[in-house]
PDB file of C-alpha atoms in Angstrom:
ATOM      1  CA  UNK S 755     -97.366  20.549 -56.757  1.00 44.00           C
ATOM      2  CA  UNK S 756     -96.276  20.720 -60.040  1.00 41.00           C
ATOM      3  CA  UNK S 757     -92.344  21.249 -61.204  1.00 43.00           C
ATOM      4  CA  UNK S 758     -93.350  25.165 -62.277  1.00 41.00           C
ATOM      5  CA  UNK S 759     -94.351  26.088 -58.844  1.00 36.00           C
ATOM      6  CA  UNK S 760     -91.808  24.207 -57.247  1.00 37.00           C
ATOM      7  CA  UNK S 761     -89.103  25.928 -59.141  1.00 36.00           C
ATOM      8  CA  UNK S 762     -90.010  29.424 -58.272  1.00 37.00           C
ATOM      9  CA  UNK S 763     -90.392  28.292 -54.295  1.00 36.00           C
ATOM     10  CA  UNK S 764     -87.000  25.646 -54.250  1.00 40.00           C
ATOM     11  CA  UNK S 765     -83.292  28.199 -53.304  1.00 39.00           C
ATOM     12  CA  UNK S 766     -81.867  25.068 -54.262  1.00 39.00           C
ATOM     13  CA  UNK S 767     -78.981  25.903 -57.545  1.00 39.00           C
ATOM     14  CA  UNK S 768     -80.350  22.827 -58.919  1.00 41.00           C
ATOM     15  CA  UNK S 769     -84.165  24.301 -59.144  1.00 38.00           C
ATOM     16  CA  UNK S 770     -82.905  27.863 -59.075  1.00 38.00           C
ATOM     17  CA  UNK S 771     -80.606  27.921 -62.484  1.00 36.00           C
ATOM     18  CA  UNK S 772     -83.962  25.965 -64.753  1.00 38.00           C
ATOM     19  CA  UNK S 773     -84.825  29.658 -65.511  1.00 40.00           C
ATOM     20  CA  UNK S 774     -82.242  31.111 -67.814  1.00 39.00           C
ATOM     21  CA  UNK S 775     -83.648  34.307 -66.628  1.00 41.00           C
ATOM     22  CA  UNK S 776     -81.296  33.182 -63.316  1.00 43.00           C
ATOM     23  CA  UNK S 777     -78.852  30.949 -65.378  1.00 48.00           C
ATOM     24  CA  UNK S 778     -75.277  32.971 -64.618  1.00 47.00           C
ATOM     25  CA  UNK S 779     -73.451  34.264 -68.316  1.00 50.00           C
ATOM     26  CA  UNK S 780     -70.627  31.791 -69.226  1.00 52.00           C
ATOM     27  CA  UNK S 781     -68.379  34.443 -69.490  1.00 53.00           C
ATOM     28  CA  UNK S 782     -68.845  35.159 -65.961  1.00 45.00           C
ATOM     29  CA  UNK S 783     -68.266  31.965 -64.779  1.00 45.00           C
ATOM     30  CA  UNK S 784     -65.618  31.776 -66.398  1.00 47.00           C
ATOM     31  CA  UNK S 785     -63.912  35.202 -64.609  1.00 41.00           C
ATOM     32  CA  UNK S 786     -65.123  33.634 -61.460  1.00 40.00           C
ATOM     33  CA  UNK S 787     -63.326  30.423 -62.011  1.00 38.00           C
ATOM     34  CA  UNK S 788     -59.955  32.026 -63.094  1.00 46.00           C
ATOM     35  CA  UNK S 789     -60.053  34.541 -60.354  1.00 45.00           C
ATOM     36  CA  UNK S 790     -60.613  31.793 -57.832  1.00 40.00           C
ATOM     37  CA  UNK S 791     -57.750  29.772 -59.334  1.00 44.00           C
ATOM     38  CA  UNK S 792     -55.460  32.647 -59.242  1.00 45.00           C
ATOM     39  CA  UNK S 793     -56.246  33.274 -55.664  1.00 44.00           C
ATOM     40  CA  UNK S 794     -55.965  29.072 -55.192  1.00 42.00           C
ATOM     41  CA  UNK S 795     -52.060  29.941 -56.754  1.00 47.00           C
ATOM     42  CA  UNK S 796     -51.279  32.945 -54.486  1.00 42.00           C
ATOM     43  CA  UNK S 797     -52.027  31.081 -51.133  1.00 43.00           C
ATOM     44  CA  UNK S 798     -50.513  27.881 -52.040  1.00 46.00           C
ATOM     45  CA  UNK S 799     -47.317  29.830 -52.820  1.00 41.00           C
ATOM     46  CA  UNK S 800     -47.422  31.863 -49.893  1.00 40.00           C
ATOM     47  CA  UNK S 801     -47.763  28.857 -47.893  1.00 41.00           C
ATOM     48  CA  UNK S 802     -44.995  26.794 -50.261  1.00 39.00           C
ATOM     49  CA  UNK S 803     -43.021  29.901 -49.201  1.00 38.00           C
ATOM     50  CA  UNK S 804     -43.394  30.041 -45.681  1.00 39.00           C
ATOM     51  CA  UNK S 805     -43.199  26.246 -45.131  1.00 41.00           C
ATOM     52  CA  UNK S 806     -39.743  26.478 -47.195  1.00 47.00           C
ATOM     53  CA  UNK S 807     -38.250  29.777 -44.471  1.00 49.00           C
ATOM     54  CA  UNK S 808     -39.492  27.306 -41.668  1.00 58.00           C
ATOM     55  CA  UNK S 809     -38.120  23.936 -42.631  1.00 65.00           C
ATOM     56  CA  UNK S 810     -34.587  25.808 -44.367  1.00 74.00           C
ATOM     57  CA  UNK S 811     -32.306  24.496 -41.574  1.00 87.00           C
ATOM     58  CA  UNK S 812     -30.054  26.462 -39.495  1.00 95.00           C
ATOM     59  CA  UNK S 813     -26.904  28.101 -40.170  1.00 97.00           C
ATOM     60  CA  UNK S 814     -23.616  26.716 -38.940  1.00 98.00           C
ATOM     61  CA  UNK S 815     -22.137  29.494 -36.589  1.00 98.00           C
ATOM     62  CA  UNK S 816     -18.743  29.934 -36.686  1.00 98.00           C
ATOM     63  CA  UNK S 817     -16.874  31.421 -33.569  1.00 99.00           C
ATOM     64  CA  UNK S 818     -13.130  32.499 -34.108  1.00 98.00           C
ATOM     65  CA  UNK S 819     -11.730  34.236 -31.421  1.00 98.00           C
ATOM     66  CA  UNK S 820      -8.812  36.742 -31.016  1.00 98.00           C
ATOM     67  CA  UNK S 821      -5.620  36.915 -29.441  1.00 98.00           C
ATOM     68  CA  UNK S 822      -4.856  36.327 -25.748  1.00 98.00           C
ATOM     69  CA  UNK S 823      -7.591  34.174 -25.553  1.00 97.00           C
ATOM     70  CA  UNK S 824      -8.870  30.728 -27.184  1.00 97.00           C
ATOM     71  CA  UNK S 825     -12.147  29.168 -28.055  1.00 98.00           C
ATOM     72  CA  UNK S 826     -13.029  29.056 -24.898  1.00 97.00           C
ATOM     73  CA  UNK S 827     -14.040  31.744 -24.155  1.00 98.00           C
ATOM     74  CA  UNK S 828     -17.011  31.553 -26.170  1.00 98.00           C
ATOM     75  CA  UNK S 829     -18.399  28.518 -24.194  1.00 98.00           C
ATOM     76  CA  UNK S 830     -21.641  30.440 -22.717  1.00 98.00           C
ATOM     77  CA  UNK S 831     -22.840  32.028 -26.218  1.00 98.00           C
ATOM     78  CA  UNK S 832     -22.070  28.350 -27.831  1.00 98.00           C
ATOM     79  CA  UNK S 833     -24.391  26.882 -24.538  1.00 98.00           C
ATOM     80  CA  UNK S 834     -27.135  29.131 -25.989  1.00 98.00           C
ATOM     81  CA  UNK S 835     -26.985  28.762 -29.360  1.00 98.00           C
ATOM     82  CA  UNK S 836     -26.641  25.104 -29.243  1.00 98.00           C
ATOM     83  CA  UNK S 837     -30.106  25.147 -26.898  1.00 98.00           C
ATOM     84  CA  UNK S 838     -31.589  26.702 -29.640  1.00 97.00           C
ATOM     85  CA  UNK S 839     -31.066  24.250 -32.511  1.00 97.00           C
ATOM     86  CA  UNK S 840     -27.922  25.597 -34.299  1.00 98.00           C
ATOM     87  CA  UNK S 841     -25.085  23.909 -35.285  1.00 98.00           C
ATOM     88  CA  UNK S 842     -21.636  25.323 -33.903  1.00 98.00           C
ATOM     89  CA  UNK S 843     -18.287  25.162 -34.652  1.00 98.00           C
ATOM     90  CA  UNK S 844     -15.173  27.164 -32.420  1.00 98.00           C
ATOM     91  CA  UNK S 845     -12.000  26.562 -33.921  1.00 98.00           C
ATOM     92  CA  UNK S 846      -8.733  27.110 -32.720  1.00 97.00           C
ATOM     93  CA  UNK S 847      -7.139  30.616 -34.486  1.00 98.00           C
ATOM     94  CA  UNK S 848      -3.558  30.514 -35.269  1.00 98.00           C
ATOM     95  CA  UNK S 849      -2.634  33.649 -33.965  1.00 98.00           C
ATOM     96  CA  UNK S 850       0.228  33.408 -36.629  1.00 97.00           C
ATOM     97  CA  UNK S 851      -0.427  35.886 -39.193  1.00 97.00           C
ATOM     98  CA  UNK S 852      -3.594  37.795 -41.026  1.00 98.00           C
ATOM     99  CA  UNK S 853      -2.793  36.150 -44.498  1.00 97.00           C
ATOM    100  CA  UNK S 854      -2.127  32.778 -42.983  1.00 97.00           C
ATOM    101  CA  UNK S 855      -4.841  32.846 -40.322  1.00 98.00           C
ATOM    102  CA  UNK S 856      -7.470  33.643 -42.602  1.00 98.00           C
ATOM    103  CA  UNK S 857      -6.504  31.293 -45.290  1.00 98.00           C
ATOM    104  CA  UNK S 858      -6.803  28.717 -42.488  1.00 98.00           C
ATOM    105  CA  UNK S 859     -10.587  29.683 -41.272  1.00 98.00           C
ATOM    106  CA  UNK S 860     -11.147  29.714 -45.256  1.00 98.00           C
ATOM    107  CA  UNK S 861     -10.154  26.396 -45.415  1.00 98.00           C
ATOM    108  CA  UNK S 862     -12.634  25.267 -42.243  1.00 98.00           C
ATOM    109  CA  UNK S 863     -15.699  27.291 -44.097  1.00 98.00           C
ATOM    110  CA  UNK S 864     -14.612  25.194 -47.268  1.00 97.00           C
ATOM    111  CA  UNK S 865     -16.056  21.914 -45.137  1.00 97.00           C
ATOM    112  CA  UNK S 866     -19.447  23.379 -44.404  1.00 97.00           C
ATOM    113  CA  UNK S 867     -22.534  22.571 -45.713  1.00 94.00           C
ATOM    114  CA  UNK S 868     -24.884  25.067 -46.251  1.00 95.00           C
ATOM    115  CA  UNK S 869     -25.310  28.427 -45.213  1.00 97.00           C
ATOM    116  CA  UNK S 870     -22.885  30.232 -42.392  1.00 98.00           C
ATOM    117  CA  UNK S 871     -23.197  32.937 -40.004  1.00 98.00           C
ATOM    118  CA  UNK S 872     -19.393  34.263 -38.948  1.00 98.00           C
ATOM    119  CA  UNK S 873     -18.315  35.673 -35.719  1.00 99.00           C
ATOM    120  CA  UNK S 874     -15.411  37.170 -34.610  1.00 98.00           C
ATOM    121  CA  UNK S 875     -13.875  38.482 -31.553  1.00 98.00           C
ATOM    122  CA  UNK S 876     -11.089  41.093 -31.185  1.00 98.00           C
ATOM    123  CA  UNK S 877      -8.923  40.321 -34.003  1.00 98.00           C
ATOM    124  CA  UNK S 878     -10.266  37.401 -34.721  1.00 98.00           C
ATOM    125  CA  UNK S 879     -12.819  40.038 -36.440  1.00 98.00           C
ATOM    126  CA  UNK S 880      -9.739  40.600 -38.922  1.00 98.00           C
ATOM    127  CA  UNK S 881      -9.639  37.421 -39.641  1.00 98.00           C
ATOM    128  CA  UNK S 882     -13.515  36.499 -40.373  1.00 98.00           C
ATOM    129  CA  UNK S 883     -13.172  39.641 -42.306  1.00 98.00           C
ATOM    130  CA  UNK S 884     -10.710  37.850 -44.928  1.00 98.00           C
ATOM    131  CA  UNK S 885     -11.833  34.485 -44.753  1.00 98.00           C
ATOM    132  CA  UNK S 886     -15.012  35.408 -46.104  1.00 98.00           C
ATOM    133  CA  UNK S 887     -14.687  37.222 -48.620  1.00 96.00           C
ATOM    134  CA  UNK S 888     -15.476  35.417 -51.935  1.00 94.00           C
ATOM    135  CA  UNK S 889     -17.420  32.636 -50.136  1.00 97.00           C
ATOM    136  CA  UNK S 890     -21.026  32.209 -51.354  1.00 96.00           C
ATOM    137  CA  UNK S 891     -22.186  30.329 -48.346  1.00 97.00           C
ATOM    138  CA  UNK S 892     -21.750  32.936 -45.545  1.00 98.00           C
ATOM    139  CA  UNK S 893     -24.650  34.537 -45.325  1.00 98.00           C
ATOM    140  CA  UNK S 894     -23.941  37.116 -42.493  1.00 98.00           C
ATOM    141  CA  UNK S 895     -21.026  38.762 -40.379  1.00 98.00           C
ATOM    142  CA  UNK S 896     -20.797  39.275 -36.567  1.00 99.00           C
ATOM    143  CA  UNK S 897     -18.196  41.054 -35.468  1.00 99.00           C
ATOM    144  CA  UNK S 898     -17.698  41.252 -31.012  1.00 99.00           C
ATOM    145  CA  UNK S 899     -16.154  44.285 -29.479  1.00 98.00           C
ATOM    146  CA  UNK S 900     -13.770  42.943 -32.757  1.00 98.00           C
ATOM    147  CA  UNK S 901     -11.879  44.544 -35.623  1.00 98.00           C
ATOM    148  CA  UNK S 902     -13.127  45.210 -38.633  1.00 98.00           C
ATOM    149  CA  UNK S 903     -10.449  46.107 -41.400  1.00 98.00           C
ATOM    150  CA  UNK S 904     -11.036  47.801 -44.840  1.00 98.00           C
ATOM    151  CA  UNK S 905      -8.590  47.005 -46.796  1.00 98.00           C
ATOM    152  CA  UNK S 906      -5.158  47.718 -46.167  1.00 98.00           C
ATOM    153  CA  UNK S 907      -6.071  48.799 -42.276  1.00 98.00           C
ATOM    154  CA  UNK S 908      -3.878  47.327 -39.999  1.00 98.00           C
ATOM    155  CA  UNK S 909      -4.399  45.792 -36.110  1.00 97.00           C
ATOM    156  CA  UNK S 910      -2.469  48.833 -34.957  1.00 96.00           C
ATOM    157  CA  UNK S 911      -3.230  51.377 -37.020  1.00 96.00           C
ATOM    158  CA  UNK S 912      -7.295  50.817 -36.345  1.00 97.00           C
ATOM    159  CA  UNK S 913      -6.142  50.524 -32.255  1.00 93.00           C
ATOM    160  CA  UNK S 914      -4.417  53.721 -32.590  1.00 92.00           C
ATOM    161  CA  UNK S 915      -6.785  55.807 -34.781  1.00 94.00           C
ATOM    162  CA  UNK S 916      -8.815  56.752 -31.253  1.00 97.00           C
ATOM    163  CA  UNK S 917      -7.956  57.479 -28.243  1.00 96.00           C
ATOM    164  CA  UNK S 918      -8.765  55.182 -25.254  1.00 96.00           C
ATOM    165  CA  UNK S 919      -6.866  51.780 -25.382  1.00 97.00           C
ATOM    166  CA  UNK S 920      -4.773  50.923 -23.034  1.00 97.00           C
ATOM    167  CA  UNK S 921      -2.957  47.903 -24.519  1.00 97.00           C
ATOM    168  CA  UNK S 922       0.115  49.400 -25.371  1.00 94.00           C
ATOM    169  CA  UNK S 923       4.067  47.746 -25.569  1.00 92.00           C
ATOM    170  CA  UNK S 924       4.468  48.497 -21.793  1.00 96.00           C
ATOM    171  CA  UNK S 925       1.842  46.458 -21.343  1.00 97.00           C
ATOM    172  CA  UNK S 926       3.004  43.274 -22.967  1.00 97.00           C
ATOM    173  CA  UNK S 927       5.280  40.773 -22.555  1.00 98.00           C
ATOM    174  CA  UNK S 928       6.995  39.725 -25.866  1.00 97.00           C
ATOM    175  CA  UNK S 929       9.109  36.260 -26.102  1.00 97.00           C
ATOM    176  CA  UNK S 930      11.326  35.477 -29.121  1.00 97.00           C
ATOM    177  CA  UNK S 931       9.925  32.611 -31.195  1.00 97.00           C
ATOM    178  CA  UNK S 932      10.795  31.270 -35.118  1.00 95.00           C
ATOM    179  CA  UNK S 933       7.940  32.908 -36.988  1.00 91.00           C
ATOM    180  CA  UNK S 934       5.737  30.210 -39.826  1.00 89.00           C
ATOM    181  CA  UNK S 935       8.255  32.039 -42.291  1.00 90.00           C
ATOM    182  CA  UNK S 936      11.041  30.653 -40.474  1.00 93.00           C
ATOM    183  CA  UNK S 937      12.361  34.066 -39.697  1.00 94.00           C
ATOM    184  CA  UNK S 938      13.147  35.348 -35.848  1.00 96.00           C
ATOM    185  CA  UNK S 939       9.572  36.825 -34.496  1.00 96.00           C
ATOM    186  CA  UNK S 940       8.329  37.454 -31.154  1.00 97.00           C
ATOM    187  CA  UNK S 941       4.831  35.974 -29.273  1.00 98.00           C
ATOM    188  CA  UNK S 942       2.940  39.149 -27.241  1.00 98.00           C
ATOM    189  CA  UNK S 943       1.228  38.316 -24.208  1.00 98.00           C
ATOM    190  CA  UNK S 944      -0.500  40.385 -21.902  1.00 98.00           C
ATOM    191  CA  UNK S 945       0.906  41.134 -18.805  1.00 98.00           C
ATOM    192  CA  UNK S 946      -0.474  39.478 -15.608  1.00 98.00           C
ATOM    193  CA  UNK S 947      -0.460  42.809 -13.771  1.00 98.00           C
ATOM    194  CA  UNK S 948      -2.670  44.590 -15.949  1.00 98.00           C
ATOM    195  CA  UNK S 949      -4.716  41.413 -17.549  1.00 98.00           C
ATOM    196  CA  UNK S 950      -7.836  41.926 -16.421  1.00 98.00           C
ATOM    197  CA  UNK S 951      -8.021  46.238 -16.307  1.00 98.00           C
ATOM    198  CA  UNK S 952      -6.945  45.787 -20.244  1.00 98.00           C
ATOM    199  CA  UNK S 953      -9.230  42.744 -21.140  1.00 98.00           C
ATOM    200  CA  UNK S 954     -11.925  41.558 -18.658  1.00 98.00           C
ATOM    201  CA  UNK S 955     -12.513  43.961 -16.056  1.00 98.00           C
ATOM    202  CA  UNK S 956     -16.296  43.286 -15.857  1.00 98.00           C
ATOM    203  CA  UNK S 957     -15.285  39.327 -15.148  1.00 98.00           C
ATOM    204  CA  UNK S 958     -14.181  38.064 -11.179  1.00 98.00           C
ATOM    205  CA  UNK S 959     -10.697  38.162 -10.507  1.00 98.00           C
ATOM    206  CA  UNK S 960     -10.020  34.551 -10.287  1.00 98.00           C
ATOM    207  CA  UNK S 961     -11.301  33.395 -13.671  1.00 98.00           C
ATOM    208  CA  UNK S 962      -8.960  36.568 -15.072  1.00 98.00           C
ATOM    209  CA  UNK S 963      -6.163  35.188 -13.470  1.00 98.00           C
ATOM    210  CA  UNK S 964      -6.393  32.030 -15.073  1.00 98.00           C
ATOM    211  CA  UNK S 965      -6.891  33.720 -18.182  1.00 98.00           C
ATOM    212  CA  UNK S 966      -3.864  35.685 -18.040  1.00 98.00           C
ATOM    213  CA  UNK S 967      -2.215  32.596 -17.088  1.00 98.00           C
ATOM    214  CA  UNK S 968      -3.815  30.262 -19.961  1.00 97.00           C
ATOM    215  CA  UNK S 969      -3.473  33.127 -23.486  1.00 97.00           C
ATOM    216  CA  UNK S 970      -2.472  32.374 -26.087  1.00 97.00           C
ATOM    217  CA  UNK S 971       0.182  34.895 -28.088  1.00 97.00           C
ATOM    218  CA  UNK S 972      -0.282  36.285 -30.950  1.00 97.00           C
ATOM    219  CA  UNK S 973       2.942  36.731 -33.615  1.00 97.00           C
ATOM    220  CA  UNK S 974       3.612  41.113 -32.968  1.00 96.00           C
ATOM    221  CA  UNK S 975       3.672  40.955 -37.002  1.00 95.00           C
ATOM    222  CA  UNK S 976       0.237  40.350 -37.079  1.00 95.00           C
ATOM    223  CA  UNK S 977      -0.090  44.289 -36.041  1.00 94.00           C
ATOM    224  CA  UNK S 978       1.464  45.598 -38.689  1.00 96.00           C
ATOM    225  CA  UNK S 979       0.248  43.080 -41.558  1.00 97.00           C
ATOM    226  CA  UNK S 980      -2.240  44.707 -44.307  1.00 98.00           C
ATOM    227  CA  UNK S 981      -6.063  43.557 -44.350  1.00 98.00           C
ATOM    228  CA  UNK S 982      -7.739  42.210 -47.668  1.00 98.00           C
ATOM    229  CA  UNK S 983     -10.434  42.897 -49.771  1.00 97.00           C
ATOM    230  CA  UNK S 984     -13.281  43.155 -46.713  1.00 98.00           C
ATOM    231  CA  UNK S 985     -16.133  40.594 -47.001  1.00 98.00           C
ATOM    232  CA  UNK S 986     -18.552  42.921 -45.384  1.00 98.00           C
ATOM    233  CA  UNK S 987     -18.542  45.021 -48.175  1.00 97.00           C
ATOM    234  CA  UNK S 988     -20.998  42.226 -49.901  1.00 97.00           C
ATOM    235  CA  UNK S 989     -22.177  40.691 -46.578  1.00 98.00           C
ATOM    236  CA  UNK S 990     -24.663  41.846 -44.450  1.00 98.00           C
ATOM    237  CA  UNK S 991     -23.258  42.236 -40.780  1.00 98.00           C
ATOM    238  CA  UNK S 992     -24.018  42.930 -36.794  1.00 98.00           C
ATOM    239  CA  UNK S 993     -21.580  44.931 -34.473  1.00 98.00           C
ATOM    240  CA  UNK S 994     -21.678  44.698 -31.063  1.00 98.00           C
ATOM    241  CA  UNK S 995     -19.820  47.541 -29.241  1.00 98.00           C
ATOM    242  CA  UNK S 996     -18.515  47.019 -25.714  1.00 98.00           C
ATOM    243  CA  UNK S 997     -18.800  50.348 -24.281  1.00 98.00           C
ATOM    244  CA  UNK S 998     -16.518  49.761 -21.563  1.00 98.00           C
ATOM    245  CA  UNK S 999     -13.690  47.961 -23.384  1.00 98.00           C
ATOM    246  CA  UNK S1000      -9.734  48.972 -22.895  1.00 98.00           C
ATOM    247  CA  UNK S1001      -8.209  47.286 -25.696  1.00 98.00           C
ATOM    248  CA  UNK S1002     -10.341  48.947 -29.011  1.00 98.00           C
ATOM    249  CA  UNK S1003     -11.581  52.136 -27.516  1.00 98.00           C
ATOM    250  CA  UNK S1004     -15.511  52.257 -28.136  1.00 98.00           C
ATOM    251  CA  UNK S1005     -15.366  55.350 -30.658  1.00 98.00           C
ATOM    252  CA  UNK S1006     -12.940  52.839 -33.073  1.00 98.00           C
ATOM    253  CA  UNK S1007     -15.615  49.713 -32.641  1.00 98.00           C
ATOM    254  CA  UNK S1008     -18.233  52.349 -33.670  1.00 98.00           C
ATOM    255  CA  UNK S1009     -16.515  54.059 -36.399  1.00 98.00           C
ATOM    256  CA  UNK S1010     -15.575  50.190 -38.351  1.00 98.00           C
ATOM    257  CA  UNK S1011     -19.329  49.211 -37.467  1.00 98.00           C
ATOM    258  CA  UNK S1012     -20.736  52.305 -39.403  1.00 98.00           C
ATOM    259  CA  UNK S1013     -18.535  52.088 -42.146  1.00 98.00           C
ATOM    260  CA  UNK S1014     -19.521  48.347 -42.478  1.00 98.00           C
ATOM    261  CA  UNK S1015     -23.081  49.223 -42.629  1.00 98.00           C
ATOM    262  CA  UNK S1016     -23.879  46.890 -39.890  1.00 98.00           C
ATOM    263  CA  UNK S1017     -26.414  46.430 -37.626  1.00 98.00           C
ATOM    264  CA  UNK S1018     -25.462  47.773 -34.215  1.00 98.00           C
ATOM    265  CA  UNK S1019     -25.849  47.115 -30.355  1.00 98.00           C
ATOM    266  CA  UNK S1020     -24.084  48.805 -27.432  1.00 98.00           C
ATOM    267  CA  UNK S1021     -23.847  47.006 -24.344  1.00 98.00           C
ATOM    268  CA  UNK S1022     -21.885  47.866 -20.671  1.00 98.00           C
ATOM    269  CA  UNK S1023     -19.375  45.606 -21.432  1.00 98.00           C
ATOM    270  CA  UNK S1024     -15.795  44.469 -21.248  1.00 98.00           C
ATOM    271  CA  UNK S1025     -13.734  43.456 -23.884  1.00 98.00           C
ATOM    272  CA  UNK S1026     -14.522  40.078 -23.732  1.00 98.00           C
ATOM    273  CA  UNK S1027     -18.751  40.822 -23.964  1.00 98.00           C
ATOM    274  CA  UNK S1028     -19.065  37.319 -25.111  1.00 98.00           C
ATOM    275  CA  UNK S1029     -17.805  36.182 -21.913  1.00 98.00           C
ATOM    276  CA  UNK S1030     -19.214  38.967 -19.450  1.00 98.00           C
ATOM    277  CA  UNK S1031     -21.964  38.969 -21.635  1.00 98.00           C
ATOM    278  CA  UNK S1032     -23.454  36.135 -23.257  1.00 98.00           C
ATOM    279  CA  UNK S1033     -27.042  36.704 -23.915  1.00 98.00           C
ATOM    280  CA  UNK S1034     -26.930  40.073 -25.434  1.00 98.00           C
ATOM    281  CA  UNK S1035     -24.035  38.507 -27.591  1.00 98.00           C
ATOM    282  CA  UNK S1036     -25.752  35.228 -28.870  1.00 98.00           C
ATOM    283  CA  UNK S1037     -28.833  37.401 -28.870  1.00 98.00           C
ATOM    284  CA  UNK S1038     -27.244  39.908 -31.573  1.00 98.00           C
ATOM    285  CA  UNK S1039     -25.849  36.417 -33.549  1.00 98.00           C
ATOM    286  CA  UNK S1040     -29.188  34.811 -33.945  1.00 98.00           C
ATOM    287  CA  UNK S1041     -31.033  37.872 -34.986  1.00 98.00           C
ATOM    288  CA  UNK S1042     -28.345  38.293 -37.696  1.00 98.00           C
ATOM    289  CA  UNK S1043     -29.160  35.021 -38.737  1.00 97.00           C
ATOM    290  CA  UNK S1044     -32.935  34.977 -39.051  1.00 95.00           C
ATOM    291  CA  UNK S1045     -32.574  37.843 -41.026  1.00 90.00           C
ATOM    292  CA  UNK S1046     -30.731  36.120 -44.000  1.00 83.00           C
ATOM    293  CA  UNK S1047     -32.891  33.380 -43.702  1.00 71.00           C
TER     294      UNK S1047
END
């Protein structure tokens, strides 16, 4: 067989592209190569930029709790988030003062590296609130059945602005301390009597008891003392509201969660949800932080 006949029988390219009749134009090949790179180029960033999402590591979650309680009391929702690969930190809160309280968690977020997610509980929400603000490395805001202040709200005035709390002076006990100013001040506890109806009602009687028995005060200035410029203003944030809570009537957690923009869940709950109510709590935390990520 000679190479003529051959080369009209052969599908190999080799035999195939002899004709020029069947020889592609360059000009073609040319598209076909630059259209094939490009495509090359969008994959390889698409993977580049998945691979980078997956291997960013975890945010540092940052619990501060509120008055009449300590750190704690976020032992289940650290359990879970610690099971789940991310770093925690639950520092003590003062319980001193808004200006001085926050400049304290500021100081803590000043020894992180890397990104942050925030948390706060009750008025420990206050304080993440001010803490935040002007700090490029936390990424998100939770706030828990917690306070969240515009500027110049007050503790008080954002407990009084609805109906439905029932943490009022009658129910406190106040002691006489020397205030961080050095000035006469008084510590406000809870009273034992109405400890758990006020703060944990959804939790059994004996842990509340040793809660009541184990709070810690809070300064009473800290009620009347002016919020800051509000980091969620600039950072996205998650609410959770605790329908069933005595201390910030439901209607006031929804009212600061809307106003923050955030991204809200309602759950039967106590005041202390991240006690009565871990899952749904570290649940709402971790979404928050996947979706900075």
């Amino acid at each position: 067989m000679n190479d003529d006949v051959r080369t009209e029988t052969d599908t190999t390219p080799r035999t195939t592209f002899r004709h020029a009749r069947h020889r592609p134009h360059r000009s073609v090949l040319l598209v076909l190569v630059l259209a094939l790179t490009a495509a090359a180029g969008l994959f390889g960033a698409a993977a580049t930029a998945t691979a980078s999402a997956r291997d960013r590591p975890k945010p540092t979650v940052v619990l501060v709790h509120g008055a009449f309680a300590d750190a704690s009391g976020w032992n289940d929702v650290v359990a879970r988030l610690q099971r789940d690969g991310y770093p925690v930190l639950a520092p003590a809160n003062p319980l001193r003062g808004v200006a001085s309280d926050s400049a304290y968690l500021a100081g803590i977020l000043q020894t992180i590296t890397g990104p942050v997610v925030l948390v706060g509980h009750s008025y420990g929400g206050v304080v993440i609130t001010n803490a935040a603000t002007g700090n490029p490395n936390v990424e998100a805001l939770v706030y828990i059945a917690a306070f969240a202040p515009a500027e110049g709200d007050t503790v008080g005035g954002l407990q009084d602005k609805f109906t439905g709390s029932k943490l009022h002076l009658d129910a406190l006990d106040v002691r006489p301390i020397i205030g961080i100013d050095g000035e006469p001040s008084y510590d406000a506890y809870v009273k034992a009597a109405v400890f758990r109806d006020i703060f944990a009602a959804d939790l059994p009687r004996k842990t509340t008891a040793v809660m009541a028995a184990t709070q810690r005060p809070a300064d009473v200035h800290t009620l009347g003392q002016p919020s800051g410029v509000p980091a969620w203003r600039t950072i996205p944030s998650g609410y959770l509201v605790a329908k069933a809570d005595n201390l910030i009537p439901p209607a006031a957690q929804r009212f600061m969660a809307q106003r923050a923009g955030a991204r809200t869940v309602e759950i039967d709950s106590s005041h202390v949800a991240m006690m009565s109510n871990p899952g749904p709590t570290a649940d709402l935390i971790q979404r928050m932080a996947r979706s900075v990520r």
